[in-house]
C-alpha cells in the first residue's frame, strides 16, 4: 500500500465512509468479491464481477465502497462512476487495496487494513483446511505485508517528501557496457528488464533461491533488476551475467558476435531450469515458474488427411514465434489486402509493404504437405497426403516474434532486409485455434464479441540488427511508462520517438498482454 501523507492515520477522505455499518459492509465485500475462500464465493465472484459499463471481467476491476457498482480501472469506468456519483473510494477486487479518487492513489487506513487482514487470514485458513498450497496460487500469494515500526513512523513525520515516479523519471533506464561483441546480450537484457510482469516479480523480491552453488542465473537477474531500478545513472558492467551465460550455455561462450535470438532462448532456458532447481513437481511436463507463466504459449498443429478428412491435433509449448519474410526461399503468401493505405490491426499498409499481420497470416494458413511428405492416417490406416495448419491454442503473457532475417543454407548466407510494418497494439484473436471457423478464404471475419480483451497486446521492446552477417551490431528500443520510448545502444541511452520505433527494421518484437500491464 502507499501512504498519501506522513501520518499513520493515512487518508482523511475515509471519514465520510465510516458511518453506520461500514465495518460489516467492508467485510462482506472482502468475503464475497476479494478473498474467495470457498467454491461458492469463487462462483459468485466469477459471475458477479464484471464491469457494469463495458461487461469486461478484467481490466483491473474495482468495486465502489458506497454502492453496488463494479468498474474497470484501466478504462477508467470506475473513475467516471466516482466523478458522477461523488463516491470517492473503491476497492481493487484482485489485491484488496483501497483507492481514493481525491488523493488519486491507493491509501492506507489502519481500521480498513485490519479488516482486510482478518478476512484474508480466514481465507488462508480455509485453503489450508482444504490441503491447497497457498504458495501455488500465483497472484495474491500469502506474503507478510510490511508495517512501519515506531522508528520508521518518526522518520516519515520528519521527512514528508516522497520520491514519486513521474513521466520524466529515468529510474529503470541504465546503459550496459559492451564487454567485447556483447551487444547481442545487452539488447536482450534491456528487453527483459523492461518486461512489465517480470519487473514486478523481481522488484517484489519473489525469488527464493534453492540452488546450492553460487551460480544461479535467476539470482543474477534479480540483482540486475535491483541495479537497473536503483537510480544509478552510470552504465552497468554485466560481467557476472556474461560469466554465468558462458558457464550454462557453452555454445555462446567466447567473444565472437552471437545471435540475439539464440541468446534470448538460451537465457530463458537457463532461467527456467535454475528457477525449478530443487523443486519437486508432480508433472514434469508442466512448469509454473515465472518464466513459463510469462513467456510460454501453446501452439496447436492440426494435420488433416485429404482422403478421410480426419484431424490429428498436437499442442506444443513455445517461447517465441519465428516468422518467414518475403525474400526468403520459402514462398510468401498472402500480402494484406488494401495496398492503398488501409489499416489492418493498427498497421499502415504502404504500397507493397509487408506487415506483421501478413507474416502471422502466412504462419497460420493451411499448408499442403505434398506427396513427398505423406503421413500415416489413423483413420485410413495408410500413408496419405495431408494439410497442416498451425494456430495459437494458448497465448503467452509476453508474445515474442522473431523475424527470420538471417538465411543460412548450403548455397547462401545472407541477411533479409525486407521492411516489415508492425503495430503498437496487436490483436491476436484472428490467429487463435478458436477462430479457425471464423476464417473465410484465409481472411478472419470479425466476430460480434468486441469485449474480449484477453488477446490484445502492446508493444514494449524492439531489438534491431544493423549491418551484415559478417559485421553487425544490435540495439534495442524499450518503452518506459506508457508512451515514452528510448533507444539502448550498449552504454548509451537516448530518447526515441514512436516513429523511430515503428520505422526501424525489426528483428525481435516483444508484446505484452494489455490487461496485465500495471504501468
Short mmCIF file of C-alpha atoms in Angstrom, two decimals:
data_model
loop_
_atom_site.label_atom_id
_atom_site.label_comp_id
_atom_site.label_asym_id
_atom_site.label_seq_id
_atom_site.Cartn_x
_atom_site.Cartn_y
_atom_site.Cartn_z
CA UNK A 1 0.00 0.00 0.00
CA UNK A 2 1.01 3.63 -0.48
CA UNK A 3 0.77 6.34 2.18
CA UNK A 4 -0.71 9.61 0.91
CA UNK A 5 0.69 11.61 3.82
CA UNK A 6 3.15 11.11 6.67
CA UNK A 7 0.51 10.45 9.31
CA UNK A 8 -0.09 6.83 10.32
CA UNK A 9 -3.81 7.65 10.15
CA UNK A 10 -3.46 7.81 6.35
CA UNK A 11 -6.08 9.34 4.02
CA UNK A 12 -8.53 11.76 5.61
CA UNK A 13 -11.25 11.16 2.99
CA UNK A 14 -12.23 7.80 4.50
CA UNK A 15 -14.07 9.57 7.34
CA UNK A 16 -17.09 10.15 5.11
CA UNK A 17 -17.29 6.41 4.53
CA UNK A 18 -17.05 5.38 8.18
CA UNK A 19 -20.72 5.69 9.12
CA UNK A 20 -23.42 3.23 10.21
CA UNK A 21 -22.44 -0.38 9.43
CA UNK A 22 -19.34 0.40 7.36
CA UNK A 23 -17.23 -2.33 9.01
CA UNK A 24 -19.74 -5.06 8.20
CA UNK A 25 -20.24 -3.75 4.66
CA UNK A 26 -16.49 -3.77 4.04
CA UNK A 27 -16.18 -7.29 5.43
CA UNK A 28 -18.89 -8.52 3.05
CA UNK A 29 -17.04 -7.07 0.05
CA UNK A 30 -13.77 -8.75 1.10
CA UNK A 31 -15.55 -12.05 1.79
CA UNK A 32 -17.60 -12.16 -1.41
CA UNK A 33 -15.54 -10.36 -4.04
CA UNK A 34 -11.87 -10.13 -2.98
CA UNK A 35 -10.68 -13.08 -0.87
CA UNK A 36 -12.62 -16.06 -2.26
CA UNK A 37 -12.10 -18.98 0.11
CA UNK A 38 -14.90 -21.36 -0.83
CA UNK A 39 -16.19 -22.75 -4.12
CA UNK A 40 -19.42 -20.81 -3.61
CA UNK A 41 -17.68 -17.45 -3.19
CA UNK A 42 -15.45 -18.17 -6.19
CA UNK A 43 -18.51 -18.90 -8.33
CA UNK A 44 -20.21 -15.74 -7.07
CA UNK A 45 -17.12 -13.68 -7.87
CA UNK A 46 -16.81 -15.19 -11.36
CA UNK A 47 -20.46 -14.45 -12.16
CA UNK A 48 -20.84 -11.07 -10.48
CA UNK A 49 -17.52 -9.31 -11.02
CA UNK A 50 -17.91 -7.69 -14.40
CA UNK A 51 -17.67 -4.03 -15.33
CA UNK A 52 -21.17 -2.52 -15.22
CA UNK A 53 -20.28 -0.26 -18.17
CA UNK A 54 -18.46 -2.49 -20.68
CA UNK A 55 -19.11 -6.01 -19.35
CA UNK A 56 -15.40 -6.96 -19.13
CA UNK A 57 -14.18 -9.39 -16.47
CA UNK A 58 -10.66 -7.97 -16.45
CA UNK A 59 -9.04 -4.51 -16.79
CA UNK A 60 -8.33 -4.23 -13.03
CA UNK A 61 -11.90 -4.31 -11.73
CA UNK A 62 -12.71 -2.12 -8.73
CA UNK A 63 -15.86 -2.04 -6.61
CA UNK A 64 -17.38 1.19 -5.31
CA UNK A 65 -17.48 1.22 -1.50
CA UNK A 66 -20.65 3.36 -1.38
CA UNK A 67 -22.96 1.43 -3.74
CA UNK A 68 -23.19 -1.74 -5.80
CA UNK A 69 -21.04 -0.86 -8.82
CA UNK A 70 -18.11 -2.65 -10.48
CA UNK A 71 -15.96 -0.77 -12.98
CA UNK A 72 -12.73 -1.08 -14.99
CA UNK A 73 -9.78 0.83 -13.60
CA UNK A 74 -7.79 0.54 -16.85
CA UNK A 75 -10.59 2.03 -18.98
CA UNK A 76 -11.48 4.50 -16.19
CA UNK A 77 -15.10 3.35 -15.92
CA UNK A 78 -14.77 3.30 -12.13
CA UNK A 79 -13.34 6.84 -12.36
CA UNK A 80 -16.41 8.03 -14.30
CA UNK A 81 -18.70 6.50 -11.66
CA UNK A 82 -16.74 8.15 -8.84
CA UNK A 83 -16.94 11.54 -10.54
CA UNK A 84 -20.65 11.31 -11.40
CA UNK A 85 -21.78 9.93 -8.03
CA UNK A 86 -19.09 11.59 -5.87
CA UNK A 87 -18.26 8.19 -4.45
CA UNK A 88 -14.57 8.74 -3.75
CA UNK A 89 -13.47 5.30 -2.52
CA UNK A 90 -13.19 1.99 -4.37
CA UNK A 91 -11.57 -1.39 -3.68
CA UNK A 92 -9.31 -3.37 -6.03
CA UNK A 93 -11.03 -6.76 -6.43
CA UNK A 94 -7.75 -8.58 -7.12
CA UNK A 95 -5.45 -7.32 -4.38
CA UNK A 96 -7.88 -5.66 -1.95
CA UNK A 97 -6.26 -2.21 -1.96
CA UNK A 98 -8.40 0.87 -1.25
CA UNK A 99 -8.21 3.65 -3.86
CA UNK A 100 -9.12 7.29 -3.16
CA UNK A 101 -10.15 9.31 -6.22
CA UNK A 102 -9.48 12.60 -4.40
CA UNK A 103 -5.91 11.61 -3.48
CA UNK A 104 -5.58 9.77 -6.82
CA UNK A 105 -3.66 6.98 -5.10
CA UNK A 106 -4.07 3.77 -3.13
CA UNK A 107 -4.39 4.77 0.51
CA UNK A 108 -3.71 3.39 3.96
CA UNK A 109 -6.26 3.34 6.75
CA UNK A 110 -5.42 1.41 9.91
CA UNK A 111 -9.01 0.20 10.56
CA UNK A 112 -9.60 -0.86 6.95
CA UNK A 113 -6.24 -2.62 6.80
CA UNK A 114 -7.11 -4.57 9.93
CA UNK A 115 -10.40 -5.79 8.41
CA UNK A 116 -8.60 -6.78 5.18
CA UNK A 117 -6.01 -8.81 7.14
CA UNK A 118 -8.62 -10.55 9.28
CA UNK A 119 -10.67 -11.61 6.23
CA UNK A 120 -7.54 -12.70 4.37
CA UNK A 121 -6.44 -14.89 7.31
CA UNK A 122 -9.85 -16.57 7.30
CA UNK A 123 -9.46 -17.43 3.62
CA UNK A 124 -5.94 -18.79 4.04
CA UNK A 125 -7.25 -20.89 6.91
CA UNK A 126 -9.92 -22.35 4.60
CA UNK A 127 -7.34 -23.06 1.90
CA UNK A 128 -5.09 -24.82 4.41
CA UNK A 129 -8.00 -26.94 5.63
CA UNK A 130 -8.64 -27.98 2.02
CA UNK A 131 -4.98 -29.03 1.66
CA UNK A 132 -4.38 -26.37 -1.00
CA UNK A 133 -0.87 -24.97 -1.14
CA UNK A 134 -1.11 -21.23 -0.70
CA UNK A 135 2.22 -20.78 -2.42
CA UNK A 136 0.88 -22.34 -5.63
CA UNK A 137 -1.90 -19.81 -6.08
CA UNK A 138 0.21 -17.32 -8.08
CA UNK A 139 -1.33 -13.86 -7.91
CA UNK A 140 -2.19 -12.79 -4.39
CA UNK A 141 0.17 -15.26 -2.73
CA UNK A 142 0.50 -15.16 1.04
CA UNK A 143 3.35 -12.82 1.86
CA UNK A 144 3.84 -10.89 5.07
CA UNK A 145 2.97 -7.26 4.48
CA UNK A 146 5.40 -4.60 5.62
CA UNK A 147 4.29 -2.41 8.50
CA UNK A 148 6.27 0.60 9.69
CA UNK A 149 7.90 0.46 13.11
CA UNK A 150 7.65 3.37 15.56
CA UNK A 151 11.10 4.46 14.45
CA UNK A 152 10.06 4.43 10.79
CA UNK A 153 6.88 6.37 11.56
CA UNK A 154 9.02 9.04 13.21
CA UNK A 155 11.17 9.20 10.08
CA UNK A 156 8.01 9.60 7.96
CA UNK A 157 6.88 12.54 10.09
CA UNK A 158 10.22 14.31 9.89
CA UNK A 159 10.77 13.58 6.19
CA UNK A 160 7.47 14.39 4.45
CA UNK A 161 8.92 14.49 0.93
CA UNK A 162 8.29 11.39 -1.16
CA UNK A 163 10.10 10.17 -4.22
CA UNK A 164 7.44 9.85 -6.89
CA UNK A 165 7.59 8.22 -10.31
CA UNK A 166 6.89 10.98 -12.83
CA UNK A 167 6.61 10.91 -16.60
CA UNK A 168 10.16 12.33 -16.83
CA UNK A 169 11.58 9.82 -14.37
CA UNK A 170 14.65 7.91 -15.60
CA UNK A 171 14.60 5.16 -12.95
CA UNK A 172 14.87 1.85 -14.77
CA UNK A 173 16.97 3.31 -17.61
CA UNK A 174 20.60 2.24 -17.49
CA UNK A 175 23.21 1.57 -20.12
CA UNK A 176 25.26 -1.62 -20.30
CA UNK A 177 28.99 -1.75 -21.04
CA UNK A 178 29.93 -3.79 -24.10
CA UNK A 179 32.39 -6.42 -22.89
CA UNK A 180 33.56 -7.33 -26.39
CA UNK A 181 30.89 -8.10 -29.02
CA UNK A 182 28.26 -8.49 -26.28
CA UNK A 183 25.68 -6.13 -27.79
CA UNK A 184 23.57 -9.25 -28.54
CA UNK A 185 23.32 -9.83 -24.76
CA UNK A 186 22.84 -6.19 -23.80
CA UNK A 187 19.79 -5.68 -26.02
CA UNK A 188 18.06 -8.79 -24.63
CA UNK A 189 18.81 -7.71 -21.04
CA UNK A 190 17.20 -4.34 -21.80
CA UNK A 191 14.08 -6.09 -23.16
CA UNK A 192 13.81 -8.45 -20.17
CA UNK A 193 14.33 -5.74 -17.53
CA UNK A 194 11.52 -3.71 -19.13
CA UNK A 195 9.07 -6.62 -19.31
CA UNK A 196 6.28 -5.30 -17.02
CA UNK A 197 5.26 -8.52 -15.23
CA UNK A 198 8.85 -9.82 -14.96
CA UNK A 199 9.92 -6.47 -13.49
CA UNK A 200 7.10 -6.60 -10.93
CA UNK A 201 8.12 -10.14 -9.94
CA UNK A 202 11.79 -9.38 -9.33
CA UNK A 203 11.29 -5.98 -7.70
CA UNK A 204 8.90 -7.55 -5.18
CA UNK A 205 11.70 -9.94 -4.11
CA UNK A 206 9.75 -13.07 -5.02
CA UNK A 207 12.71 -15.29 -5.94
CA UNK A 208 13.74 -17.67 -3.14
CA UNK A 209 16.87 -19.47 -4.33
CA UNK A 210 17.19 -23.20 -3.66
CA UNK A 211 20.41 -23.83 -5.58
CA UNK A 212 23.38 -24.98 -3.53
CA UNK A 213 26.05 -23.38 -5.72
CA UNK A 214 26.61 -19.67 -6.28
CA UNK A 215 25.77 -19.85 -9.99
CA UNK A 216 22.02 -19.19 -10.15
CA UNK A 217 21.08 -17.08 -13.18
CA UNK A 218 17.74 -16.16 -11.58
CA UNK A 219 19.64 -14.61 -8.64
CA UNK A 220 21.76 -12.66 -11.10
CA UNK A 221 18.64 -11.42 -12.94
CA UNK A 222 17.18 -10.37 -9.59
CA UNK A 223 20.38 -8.43 -8.89
CA UNK A 224 20.22 -6.88 -12.37
CA UNK A 225 16.72 -5.55 -11.69
CA UNK A 226 17.99 -4.01 -8.45
CA UNK A 227 20.83 -2.37 -10.37
CA UNK A 228 18.53 -1.04 -13.10
CA UNK A 229 15.97 0.43 -10.68
CA UNK A 230 18.46 1.71 -8.08
CA UNK A 231 18.54 5.20 -9.61
CA UNK A 232 22.22 4.95 -10.58
CA UNK A 233 22.91 6.55 -13.95
CA UNK A 234 26.37 5.21 -14.71
CA UNK A 235 26.41 2.25 -17.15
CA UNK A 236 26.31 -1.17 -15.52
CA UNK A 237 29.01 -3.76 -16.24
CA UNK A 238 27.27 -7.14 -16.67
CA UNK A 239 30.42 -9.26 -16.27
CA UNK A 240 28.84 -11.75 -13.87
CA UNK A 241 25.84 -12.28 -16.16
CA UNK A 242 28.20 -12.94 -19.08
CA UNK A 243 30.21 -15.43 -16.98
CA UNK A 244 27.07 -17.32 -15.94
CA UNK A 245 25.81 -17.45 -19.54
CA UNK A 246 29.16 -18.83 -20.70
CA UNK A 247 29.01 -21.40 -17.87
CA UNK A 248 25.47 -22.64 -18.50
CA UNK A 249 25.16 -22.10 -22.29
CA UNK A 250 28.61 -23.08 -23.56
CA UNK A 251 27.66 -22.65 -27.23
CA UNK A 252 27.50 -18.89 -26.53
CA UNK A 253 30.94 -18.74 -24.83
CA UNK A 254 33.68 -16.62 -26.39
CA UNK A 255 33.99 -13.09 -27.69
CA UNK A 256 32.54 -13.73 -31.16
CA UNK A 257 29.34 -11.92 -32.12
CA UNK A 258 26.33 -14.12 -31.30
CA UNK A 259 22.70 -14.10 -32.40
CA UNK A 260 20.39 -12.11 -30.07
CA UNK A 261 17.51 -14.52 -30.73
CA UNK A 262 19.67 -17.51 -29.83
CA UNK A 263 20.77 -15.74 -26.65
CA UNK A 264 17.14 -14.98 -25.69
CA UNK A 265 16.11 -18.65 -25.97
CA UNK A 266 19.23 -19.82 -24.12
CA UNK A 267 18.66 -17.27 -21.33
CA UNK A 268 15.00 -18.25 -20.90
CA UNK A 269 16.00 -21.93 -20.83
CA UNK A 270 18.65 -21.43 -18.13
CA UNK A 271 16.36 -19.17 -16.07
CA UNK A 272 13.62 -21.81 -16.34
CA UNK A 273 15.98 -24.62 -15.25
CA UNK A 274 17.51 -22.65 -12.38
CA UNK A 275 14.14 -21.47 -11.09
CA UNK A 276 12.92 -25.07 -10.93
CA UNK A 277 16.14 -26.42 -9.43
CA UNK A 278 15.40 -28.39 -6.24
CA UNK A 279 11.63 -28.02 -6.62
CA UNK A 280 9.65 -31.23 -6.86
CA UNK A 281 6.77 -31.30 -9.29
CA UNK A 282 4.09 -33.93 -9.82
CA UNK A 283 4.05 -33.25 -13.55
CA UNK A 284 7.49 -32.72 -15.09
CA UNK A 285 5.87 -31.50 -18.33
CA UNK A 286 4.02 -28.70 -16.55
CA UNK A 287 6.06 -25.89 -15.03
CA UNK A 288 4.68 -22.96 -13.09
CA UNK A 289 7.89 -20.93 -12.82
CA UNK A 290 7.76 -17.20 -13.55
CA UNK A 291 9.45 -17.70 -16.95
CA UNK A 292 6.82 -20.19 -18.12
CA UNK A 293 3.99 -18.14 -16.63
CA UNK A 294 5.05 -15.12 -18.67
CA UNK A 295 6.65 -16.44 -21.87
CA UNK A 296 5.17 -19.90 -22.59
CA UNK A 297 2.29 -20.30 -25.01
CA UNK A 298 0.69 -23.32 -26.67
CA UNK A 299 0.97 -23.90 -30.43
CA UNK A 300 -1.70 -26.15 -31.93
CA UNK A 301 -0.89 -28.24 -35.01
CA UNK A 302 -3.80 -29.77 -36.95
CA UNK A 303 -2.90 -32.34 -39.61
CA UNK A 304 -5.89 -33.19 -41.83
CA UNK A 305 -6.00 -36.29 -44.02
CA UNK A 306 -7.01 -35.43 -47.61
CA UNK A 307 -8.88 -38.72 -48.01
CA UNK A 308 -10.98 -39.23 -44.86
CA UNK A 309 -10.59 -35.64 -43.53
CA UNK A 310 -9.63 -37.00 -40.12
CA UNK A 311 -7.72 -34.49 -37.98
CA UNK A 312 -4.72 -35.26 -35.77
CA UNK A 313 -4.07 -32.49 -33.23
CA UNK A 314 -0.97 -31.85 -31.13
CA UNK A 315 -0.18 -28.92 -28.83
CA UNK A 316 3.43 -27.90 -28.19
CA UNK A 317 4.81 -25.19 -25.88
CA UNK A 318 6.66 -22.21 -27.37
CA UNK A 319 8.62 -19.21 -26.09
CA UNK A 320 8.64 -17.32 -29.38
CA UNK A 321 7.22 -17.45 -32.90
CA UNK A 322 9.68 -17.42 -35.82
CA UNK A 323 8.15 -15.81 -38.92
CA UNK A 324 9.27 -16.12 -42.56
CA UNK A 325 9.73 -12.93 -44.56
CA UNK A 326 9.29 -12.08 -48.25
CA UNK A 327 12.66 -12.58 -49.91
CA UNK A 328 13.32 -15.87 -48.14
CA UNK A 329 13.45 -19.14 -50.14
CA UNK A 330 10.00 -20.05 -48.75
CA UNK A 331 7.14 -18.75 -50.98
CA UNK A 332 5.34 -15.93 -49.18
CA UNK A 333 1.54 -15.57 -49.35
CA UNK A 334 -0.67 -13.63 -48.90
CA UNK A 335 0.14 -9.95 -48.65
CA UNK A 336 -2.52 -7.98 -46.84
CA UNK A 337 -5.41 -6.58 -48.84
CA UNK A 338 -5.55 -2.88 -49.44
CA UNK A 339 -2.19 -1.63 -50.61
CA UNK A 340 -3.88 1.75 -50.74
CA UNK A 341 -3.03 2.82 -47.20
CA UNK A 342 -5.76 0.89 -45.41
CA UNK A 343 -5.20 -0.18 -41.81
CA UNK A 344 -5.38 -3.75 -40.51
CA UNK A 345 -4.58 -4.46 -36.84
CA UNK A 346 -3.34 -0.90 -36.47
CA UNK A 347 -0.68 -1.30 -39.18
CA UNK A 348 -0.22 1.17 -42.00
CA UNK A 349 -0.14 -0.52 -45.40
CA UNK A 350 2.15 1.43 -47.65
CA UNK A 351 2.24 0.37 -51.28
CA UNK A 352 3.72 -3.12 -51.48
CA UNK A 353 4.78 -3.20 -47.83
CA UNK A 354 4.63 -6.29 -45.66
CA UNK A 355 3.11 -6.24 -42.19
CA UNK A 356 3.42 -8.35 -39.06
CA UNK A 357 -0.18 -9.40 -39.67
CA UNK A 358 0.84 -10.69 -43.13
CA UNK A 359 3.56 -12.80 -41.51
CA UNK A 360 1.13 -14.18 -38.93
CA UNK A 361 -1.47 -14.93 -41.61
CA UNK A 362 1.13 -16.89 -43.52
CA UNK A 363 2.24 -18.70 -40.35
CA UNK A 364 -1.32 -19.83 -39.56
CA UNK A 365 -2.55 -20.67 -43.08
CA UNK A 366 -3.19 -24.33 -44.05
CA UNK A 367 -0.21 -25.84 -45.84
CA UNK A 368 -0.40 -28.79 -48.24
CA UNK A 369 2.38 -31.23 -47.29
CA UNK A 370 2.54 -32.88 -50.73
CA UNK A 371 3.16 -36.40 -51.96
CA UNK A 372 6.74 -36.49 -50.64
CA UNK A 373 5.61 -35.92 -47.06
CA UNK A 374 2.78 -38.41 -46.62
CA UNK A 375 1.80 -39.33 -43.06
CA UNK A 376 0.14 -42.43 -41.72
CA UNK A 377 -3.53 -41.59 -41.15
CA UNK A 378 -5.10 -43.14 -38.07
CA UNK A 379 -8.46 -43.33 -39.83
CA UNK A 380 -7.31 -44.77 -43.15
CA UNK A 381 -4.51 -46.86 -41.57
CA UNK A 382 -2.31 -45.99 -44.53
CA UNK A 383 0.00 -43.21 -45.70
CA UNK A 384 -1.94 -40.31 -47.22
CA UNK A 385 -1.37 -36.74 -48.35
CA UNK A 386 -2.45 -34.14 -45.80
CA UNK A 387 -2.61 -30.47 -44.90
CA UNK A 388 -1.10 -28.92 -41.80
CA UNK A 389 -2.25 -25.78 -40.02
CA UNK A 390 -0.68 -24.01 -37.03
CA UNK A 391 -2.76 -21.83 -34.70
CA UNK A 392 -2.42 -20.43 -31.18
CA UNK A 393 -4.09 -22.63 -28.58
CA UNK A 394 -2.82 -20.63 -25.60
CA UNK A 395 -1.33 -17.16 -25.79
CA UNK A 396 1.58 -16.23 -23.53
CA UNK A 397 1.58 -13.05 -21.45
CA UNK A 398 4.58 -11.85 -23.46
CA UNK A 399 4.48 -12.68 -27.17
CA UNK A 400 7.91 -12.56 -28.82
CA UNK A 401 8.05 -12.55 -32.62
CA UNK A 402 11.32 -13.47 -34.34
CA UNK A 403 11.53 -12.12 -37.89
CA UNK A 404 13.79 -14.59 -39.74
CA UNK A 405 16.23 -12.12 -41.29
CA UNK A 406 19.27 -14.41 -41.36
CA UNK A 407 19.33 -17.05 -44.08
CA UNK A 408 21.80 -19.91 -43.64
CA UNK A 409 21.87 -22.57 -46.34
CA UNK A 410 24.41 -24.70 -48.16
CA UNK A 411 24.40 -22.26 -51.06
CA UNK A 412 23.86 -18.93 -49.37
CA UNK A 413 24.42 -16.90 -46.19
CA UNK A 414 22.75 -13.52 -46.22
CA UNK A 415 20.55 -11.06 -44.35
CA UNK A 416 16.99 -10.31 -45.50
CA UNK A 417 16.36 -6.57 -45.12
CA UNK A 418 12.67 -6.54 -46.13
CA UNK A 419 10.81 -3.80 -44.25
CA UNK A 420 8.03 -5.19 -42.07
CA UNK A 421 5.45 -2.83 -40.59
CA UNK A 422 4.46 -3.72 -37.01
CA UNK A 423 1.81 -2.06 -34.80
CA UNK A 424 1.93 -0.56 -31.31
CA UNK A 425 -1.16 -2.60 -30.45
CA UNK A 426 -1.81 -6.13 -31.71
CA UNK A 427 -4.95 -8.28 -31.56
CA UNK A 428 -4.07 -11.98 -31.76
CA UNK A 429 -7.70 -13.16 -31.93
CA UNK A 430 -7.58 -13.96 -35.69
CA UNK A 431 -4.72 -16.42 -35.13
CA UNK A 432 -6.29 -18.40 -32.30
CA UNK A 433 -7.33 -22.03 -32.72
CA UNK A 434 -10.80 -20.97 -31.55
CA UNK A 435 -11.01 -18.53 -34.51
CA UNK A 436 -10.44 -21.13 -37.25
CA UNK A 437 -14.16 -21.35 -38.02
CA UNK A 438 -14.28 -17.56 -38.45
CA UNK A 439 -11.90 -17.63 -41.41
CA UNK A 440 -13.29 -17.31 -44.92
CA UNK A 441 -10.79 -17.73 -47.78
CA UNK A 442 -7.96 -17.25 -45.31
CA UNK A 443 -9.33 -13.94 -44.04
CA UNK A 444 -10.58 -13.54 -40.48
CA UNK A 445 -14.17 -12.36 -40.10
CA UNK A 446 -14.63 -10.02 -37.12
CA UNK A 447 -16.97 -11.51 -34.52
CA UNK A 448 -19.52 -9.55 -32.55
CA UNK A 449 -17.63 -10.21 -29.30
CA UNK A 450 -15.63 -6.99 -29.15
CA UNK A 451 -15.38 -7.06 -25.34
CA UNK A 452 -12.79 -9.85 -25.27
CA UNK A 453 -9.51 -8.08 -24.48
CA UNK A 454 -7.61 -11.22 -23.45
CA UNK A 455 -5.88 -11.42 -26.83
CA UNK A 456 -4.80 -7.76 -27.13
CA UNK A 457 -1.15 -6.81 -26.78
CA UNK A 458 1.00 -3.68 -26.52
CA UNK A 459 4.50 -3.34 -27.96
CA UNK A 460 7.13 -2.70 -25.28
CA UNK A 461 10.50 -3.63 -26.82
CA UNK A 462 12.11 -4.00 -30.26
CA UNK A 463 15.54 -5.48 -30.98
CA UNK A 464 17.22 -4.38 -34.22
CA UNK A 465 20.28 -5.57 -36.13
CA UNK A 466 22.32 -3.16 -38.22
CA UNK A 467 24.91 -4.28 -40.75
CA UNK A 468 25.63 -7.62 -42.36
CA UNK A 469 26.04 -11.18 -41.17
CA UNK A 470 29.80 -10.74 -41.03
CA UNK A 471 29.84 -7.32 -39.38
CA UNK A 472 26.76 -6.22 -37.46
CA UNK A 473 25.55 -4.52 -34.29
CA UNK A 474 22.47 -4.96 -32.09
CA UNK A 475 20.47 -2.14 -30.50
CA UNK A 476 17.05 -2.06 -28.88
CA UNK A 477 14.11 0.25 -28.29
CA UNK A 478 12.38 -0.09 -24.92
CA UNK A 479 9.21 1.51 -23.57
CA UNK A 480 9.36 3.45 -20.32
CA UNK A 481 5.90 4.18 -18.88
CA UNK A 482 3.04 4.04 -21.37
CA UNK A 483 4.23 6.20 -24.25
CA UNK A 484 7.91 7.06 -23.73
CA UNK A 485 10.49 5.20 -25.80
CA UNK A 486 14.27 5.06 -25.52
CA UNK A 487 16.99 3.66 -27.74
CA UNK A 488 19.54 1.47 -25.96
CA UNK A 489 22.91 1.24 -27.72
CA UNK A 490 25.10 -0.56 -25.17
CA UNK A 491 26.16 2.16 -22.67
CA UNK A 492 24.27 4.97 -24.44
CA UNK A 493 20.56 5.61 -23.76
CA UNK A 494 18.79 8.26 -25.87
CA UNK A 495 15.18 9.43 -26.15
CA UNK A 496 13.32 8.00 -29.16
CA UNK A 497 10.04 8.83 -30.85
CA UNK A 498 7.31 6.32 -31.64
CA UNK A 499 8.10 6.98 -35.32
CA UNK A 500 11.73 5.95 -34.71
CA UNK A 501 10.48 2.68 -33.23
CA UNK A 502 7.92 1.85 -35.93
CA UNK A 503 10.26 2.84 -38.78
CA UNK A 504 13.01 0.52 -37.53
CA UNK A 505 13.76 -2.73 -39.36
CA UNK A 506 12.75 -5.06 -36.51
CA UNK A 507 14.37 -8.38 -35.65
CA UNK A 508 12.73 -9.33 -32.34
CA UNK A 509 9.37 -7.80 -31.36
CA UNK A 510 8.12 -8.04 -27.77
CA UNK A 511 4.42 -7.58 -26.97
CA UNK A 512 2.78 -7.69 -23.51
CA UNK A 513 -0.86 -8.55 -22.78
CA UNK A 514 -2.60 -5.24 -22.19
CA UNK A 515 -4.81 -6.21 -19.25
CA UNK A 516 -1.77 -7.35 -17.20
CA UNK A 517 0.21 -4.14 -17.62
CA UNK A 518 0.21 -2.15 -14.38
CA UNK A 519 2.04 0.93 -15.51
#
